[in-house]
XYZ file of C-alpha atoms in Angstrom:
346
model
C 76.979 102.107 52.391
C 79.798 102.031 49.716
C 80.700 105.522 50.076
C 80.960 104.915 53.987
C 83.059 102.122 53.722
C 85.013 103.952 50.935
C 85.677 106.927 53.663
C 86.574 104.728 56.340
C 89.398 102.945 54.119
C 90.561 106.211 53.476
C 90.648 107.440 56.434
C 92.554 104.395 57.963
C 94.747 104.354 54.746
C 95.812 107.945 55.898
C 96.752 107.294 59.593
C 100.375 107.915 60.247
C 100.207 104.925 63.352
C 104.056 106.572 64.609
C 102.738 109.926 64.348
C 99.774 109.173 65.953
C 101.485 107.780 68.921
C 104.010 110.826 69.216
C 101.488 113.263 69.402
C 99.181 111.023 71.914
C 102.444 110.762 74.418
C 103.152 114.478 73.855
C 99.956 115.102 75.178
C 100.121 112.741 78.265
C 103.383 114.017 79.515
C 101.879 117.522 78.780
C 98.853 116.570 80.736
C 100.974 115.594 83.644
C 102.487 112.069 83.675
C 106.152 111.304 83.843
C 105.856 108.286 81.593
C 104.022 107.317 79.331
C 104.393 103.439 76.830
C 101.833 101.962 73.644
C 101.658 98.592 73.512
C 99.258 95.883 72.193
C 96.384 94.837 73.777
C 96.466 91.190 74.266
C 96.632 88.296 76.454
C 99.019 88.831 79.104
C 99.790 84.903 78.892
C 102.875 84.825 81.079
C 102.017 87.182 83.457
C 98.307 85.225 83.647
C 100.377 81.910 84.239
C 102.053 83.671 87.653
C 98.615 84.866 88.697
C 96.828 81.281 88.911
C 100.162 79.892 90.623
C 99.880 82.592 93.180
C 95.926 82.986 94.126
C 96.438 78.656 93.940
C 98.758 79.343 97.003
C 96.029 81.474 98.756
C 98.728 84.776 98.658
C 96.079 86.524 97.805
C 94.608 86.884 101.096
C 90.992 88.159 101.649
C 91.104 89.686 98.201
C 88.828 86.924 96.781
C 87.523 89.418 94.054
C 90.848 88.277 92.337
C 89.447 84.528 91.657
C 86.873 85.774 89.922
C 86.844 86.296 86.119
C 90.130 85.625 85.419
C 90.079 86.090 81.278
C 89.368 89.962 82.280
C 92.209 90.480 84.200
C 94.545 88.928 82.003
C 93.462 90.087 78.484
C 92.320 93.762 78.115
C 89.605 92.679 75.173
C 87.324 91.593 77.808
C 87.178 94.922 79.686
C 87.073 97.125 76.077
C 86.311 94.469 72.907
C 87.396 97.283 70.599
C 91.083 97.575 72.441
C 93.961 97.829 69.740
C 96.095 99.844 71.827
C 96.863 100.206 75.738
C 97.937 103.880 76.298
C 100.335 103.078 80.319
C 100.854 106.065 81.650
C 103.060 106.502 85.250
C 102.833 110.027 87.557
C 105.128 110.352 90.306
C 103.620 111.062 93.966
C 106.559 111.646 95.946
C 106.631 114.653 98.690
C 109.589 116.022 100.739
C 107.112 114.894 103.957
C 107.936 112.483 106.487
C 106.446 110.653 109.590
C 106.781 111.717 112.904
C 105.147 109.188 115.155
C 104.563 110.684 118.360
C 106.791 108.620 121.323
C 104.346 106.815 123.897
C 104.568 108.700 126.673
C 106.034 107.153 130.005
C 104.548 106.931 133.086
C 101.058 104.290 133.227
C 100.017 102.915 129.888
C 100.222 105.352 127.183
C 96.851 106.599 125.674
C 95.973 107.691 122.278
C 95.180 111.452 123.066
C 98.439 112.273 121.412
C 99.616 109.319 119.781
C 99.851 108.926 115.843
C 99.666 106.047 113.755
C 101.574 106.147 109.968
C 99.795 106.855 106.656
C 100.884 104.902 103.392
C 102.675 108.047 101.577
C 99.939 106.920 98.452
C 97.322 108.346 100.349
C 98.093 111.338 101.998
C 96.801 113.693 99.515
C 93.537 113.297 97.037
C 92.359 110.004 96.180
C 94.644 109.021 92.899
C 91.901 107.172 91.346
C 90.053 110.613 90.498
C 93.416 112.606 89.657
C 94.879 110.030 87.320
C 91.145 109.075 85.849
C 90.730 112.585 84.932
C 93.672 113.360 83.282
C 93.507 110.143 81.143
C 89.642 111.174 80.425
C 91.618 114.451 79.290
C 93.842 112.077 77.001
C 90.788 110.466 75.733
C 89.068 113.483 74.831
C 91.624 115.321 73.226
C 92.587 111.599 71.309
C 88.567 111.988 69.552
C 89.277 115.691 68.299
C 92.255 114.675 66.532
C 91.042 111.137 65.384
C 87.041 111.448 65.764
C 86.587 107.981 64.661
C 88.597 106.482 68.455
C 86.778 104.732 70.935
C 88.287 104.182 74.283
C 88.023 103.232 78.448
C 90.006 104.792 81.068
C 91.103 102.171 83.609
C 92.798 103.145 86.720
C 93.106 100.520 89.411
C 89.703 99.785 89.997
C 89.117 97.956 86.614
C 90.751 94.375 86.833
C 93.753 95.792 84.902
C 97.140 94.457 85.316
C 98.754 97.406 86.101
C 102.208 96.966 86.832
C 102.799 94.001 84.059
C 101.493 96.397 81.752
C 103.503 98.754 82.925
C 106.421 96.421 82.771
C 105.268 95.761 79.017
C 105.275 99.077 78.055
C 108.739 99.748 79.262
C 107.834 102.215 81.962
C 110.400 100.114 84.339
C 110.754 96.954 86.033
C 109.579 94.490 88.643
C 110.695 95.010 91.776
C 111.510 92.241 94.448
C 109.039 93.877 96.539
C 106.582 93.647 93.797
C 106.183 97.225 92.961
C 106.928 98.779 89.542
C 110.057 100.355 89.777
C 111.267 103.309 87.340
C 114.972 104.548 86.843
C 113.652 108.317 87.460
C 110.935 107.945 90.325
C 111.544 104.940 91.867
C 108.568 103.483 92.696
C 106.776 106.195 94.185
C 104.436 106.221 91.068
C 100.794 105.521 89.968
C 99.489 103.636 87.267
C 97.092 103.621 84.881
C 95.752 102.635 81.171
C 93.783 104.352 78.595
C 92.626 101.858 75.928
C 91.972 102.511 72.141
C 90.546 100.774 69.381
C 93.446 102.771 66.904
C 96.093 100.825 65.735
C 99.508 102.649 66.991
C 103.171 102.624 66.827
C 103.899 99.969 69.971
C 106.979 100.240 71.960
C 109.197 96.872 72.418
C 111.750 97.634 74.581
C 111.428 97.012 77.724
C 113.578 97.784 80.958
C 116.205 95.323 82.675
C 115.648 93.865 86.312
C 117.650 96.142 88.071
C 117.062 94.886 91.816
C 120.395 92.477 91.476
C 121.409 91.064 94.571
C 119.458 93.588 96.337
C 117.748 91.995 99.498
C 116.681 95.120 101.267
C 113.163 95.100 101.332
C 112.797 91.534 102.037
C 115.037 91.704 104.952
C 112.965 94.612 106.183
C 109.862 93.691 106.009
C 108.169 93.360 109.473
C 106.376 90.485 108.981
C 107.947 88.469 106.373
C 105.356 89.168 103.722
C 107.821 88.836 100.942
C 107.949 85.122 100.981
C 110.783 85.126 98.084
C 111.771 87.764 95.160
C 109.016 89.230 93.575
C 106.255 86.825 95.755
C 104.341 88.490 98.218
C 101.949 86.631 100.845
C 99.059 89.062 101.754
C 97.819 87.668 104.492
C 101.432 88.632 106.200
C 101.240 91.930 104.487
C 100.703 94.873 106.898
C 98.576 96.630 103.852
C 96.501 94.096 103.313
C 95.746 93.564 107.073
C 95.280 97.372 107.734
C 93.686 98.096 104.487
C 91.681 95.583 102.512
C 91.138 92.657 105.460
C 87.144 93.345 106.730
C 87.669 90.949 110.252
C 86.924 92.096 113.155
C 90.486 92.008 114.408
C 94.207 92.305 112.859
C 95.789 88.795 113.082
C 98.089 88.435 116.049
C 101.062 87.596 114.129
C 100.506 90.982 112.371
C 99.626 93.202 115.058
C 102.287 92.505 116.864
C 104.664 94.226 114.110
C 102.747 96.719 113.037
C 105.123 99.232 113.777
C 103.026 102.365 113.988
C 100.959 102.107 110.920
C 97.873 103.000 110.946
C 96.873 102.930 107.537
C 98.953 100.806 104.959
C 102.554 100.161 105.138
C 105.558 101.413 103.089
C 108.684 100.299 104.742
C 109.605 97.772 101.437
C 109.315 101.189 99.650
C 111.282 103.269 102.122
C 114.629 100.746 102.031
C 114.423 100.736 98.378
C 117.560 101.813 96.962
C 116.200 103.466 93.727
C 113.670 105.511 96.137
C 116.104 107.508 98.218
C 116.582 110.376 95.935
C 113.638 110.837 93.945
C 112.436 114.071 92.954
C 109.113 115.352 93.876
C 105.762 115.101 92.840
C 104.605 118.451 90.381
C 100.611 117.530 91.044
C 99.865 119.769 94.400
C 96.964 117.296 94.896
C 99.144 114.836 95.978
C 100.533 116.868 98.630
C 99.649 115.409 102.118
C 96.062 116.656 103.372
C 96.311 117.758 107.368
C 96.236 114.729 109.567
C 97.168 111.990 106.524
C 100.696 111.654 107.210
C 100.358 110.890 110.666
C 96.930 110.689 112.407
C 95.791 110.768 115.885
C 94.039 107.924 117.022
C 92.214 109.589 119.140
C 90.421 111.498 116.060
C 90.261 108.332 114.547
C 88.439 106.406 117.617
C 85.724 109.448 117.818
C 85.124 109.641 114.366
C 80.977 109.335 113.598
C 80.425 107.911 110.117
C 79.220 111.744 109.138
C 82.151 113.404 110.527
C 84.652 110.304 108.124
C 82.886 110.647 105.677
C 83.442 114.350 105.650
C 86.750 113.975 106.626
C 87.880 110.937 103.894
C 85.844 112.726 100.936
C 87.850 111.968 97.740
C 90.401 110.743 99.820
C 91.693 106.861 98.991
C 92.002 105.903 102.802
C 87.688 105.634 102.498
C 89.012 101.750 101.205
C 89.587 100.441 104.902
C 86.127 101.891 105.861
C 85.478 103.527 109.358
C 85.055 99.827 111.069
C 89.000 99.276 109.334
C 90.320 102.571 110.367
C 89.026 102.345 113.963
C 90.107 98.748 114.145
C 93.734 99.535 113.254
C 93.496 102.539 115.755
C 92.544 100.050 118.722
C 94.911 97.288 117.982
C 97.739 100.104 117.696
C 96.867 101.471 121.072
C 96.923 98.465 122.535
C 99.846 97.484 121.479
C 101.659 100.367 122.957
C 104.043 99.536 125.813
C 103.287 100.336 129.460
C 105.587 102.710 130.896
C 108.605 101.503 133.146
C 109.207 102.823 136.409
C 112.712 102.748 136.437
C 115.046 102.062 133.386
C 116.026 98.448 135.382
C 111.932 97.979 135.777
């Protein structure tokens, strides 16, 4: 028992925490991120502040999973009770793609045969949750060869992680008035995610300036007014929200009615964004857009069988609206689409 405990004080006597955290970022951005910040894992106390003043004004929507446990989402330790460390990592997902949503068609009330709606770029290629899980799994494997005594839990999105205040902690970039992380190199076409570690490490304590200044731009574009002030954003107003995570039966009328085309998602706060217009592209080809995820009929989408989407969304991150979602957006999207004028004067 001596003898262990002897070893073990040795052993932490011996680790170089700065090294330690050089060679563990080496290996992220060699695995594949862009970015990659240590910092301490503790109670995000500020950040947990913001969080009960916005779920207390219902922004939160239908996501009702966010009242629940709060301590977890705020404080790491809950998730992992060994956490020392949270590894943040960020991968950029940008393609050169674009939309092309197909014009309704004039003459009688345009159909769906060959009518598109608009995929949120985040999902046009493989479902991020496996791609950035894995790599980080990579991280935490090769982190136990070189330090066998680490323990560790890969969290990407779907633990109740704070992503982007970690994120913001770790100096990966800022908040954006939209409420997306932005970063100086990528914008804020990025994913997220955290690899925590009982080791001790080298934490990083600088952290990146607001650089949104007087910037308005996505709050003046947003369809529906979702973005109720800087950096506040009402989901229930939120074309995501209502196309992706809302289960009722039918879209809300002040949000169908400026829906704009999308189908899946919405990314127009994104696409005004300043800091997004000249970002280089993604290096991960499994991010590049599968065949019908940039734009999909919604004719495909209103035949679908639960086989033939399940087949069709495998590993794919657009399986979170569910068929019922993904038809439902279809239908409201289609009938929403104007009925053809005779004449230009009507």
């Amino acid at each position: 028992m001596i003898a262990e405990a002897e070893k073990q004080n040795s052993t932490e006597a011996s680790f170089d925490r700065a090294a330690a955290s050089a060679l563990i970022k080496n290996c992220a951005l060699q695995l594949g991120f862009q970015k990659v910040g240590i910092v301490r894992a503790e109670a995000l106390n500020d950040e947990a502040a913001r969080l009960q003043r916005w779920l207390a004004h219902g922004f939160h929507g239908e996501m009702k999973w966010m009242e629940r446990e709060p301590e977890q989402r705020t404080d790491p330790r809950h998730i992992f009770p060994a956490a020392s460390s949270v590894i943040v990592v960020a991968i950029n997902y940008n393609t050169r793609h674009q939309h092309h949503v197909s014009a309704p068609r004039v003459g009688g009330r345009a159909g769906s045969k060959n009518t598109t709606g608009k995929v949120s770029r985040y999902a046009w290629g493989d479902d991020y949750h496996e791609i950035v899980g894995d790599k980080l799994r990579e991280l935490l494997s090769w982190t136990k060869a070189q330090w066998p005594q680490t323990e560790g839990k890969v969290c990407v999105d779907i633990q109740p992680m704070m992503d982007k205040a970690w994120a913001v902690r770790a100096g990966l970039g800022w908040m954006g008035k939209h409420t997306n992380l932005i970063t100086d190199e990528f914008g804020s076409w990025v994913f997220l995610g955290e690899l925590l570690l009982n080791l001790e490490l080298a934490y990083d304590e600088t952290q990146v300036a607001d650089q949104c200044g007087s910037c308005t731009l996505c709050i003046d574009a947003c369809p529906t007014g979702a973005i109720v002030e800087p950096y506040v954003l009402n989901s229930s107003r939120c074309i995501s929200h209502a196309t992706i995570e809302s289960r009722a039966p039918e879209i809300a009328d002040e949000v169908a009615s400026e829906l704009e085309g999308w189908l899946y998602g919405c990314d127009v706060c994104q696409d005004v964004c300043p800091w997004n217009q000249m970002t280089p592209e993604t290096t991960e080809s499994r991010f590049e857009p599968r065949a019908g995820n940039v734009d999909a009929l919604l004719d495909d989408i209103l035949q679908l069988t639960q086989e033939a989407y399940a087949e069709r969304f495998r590993r794919s991150a657009m399986k979170r609206a569910k068929l019922s979602g993904l038809q439902r957006n279809a239908r409201t999207l289609i009938e929403s689409l104007p009925r053809a004028r005779t004449s230009i004067d009507g």
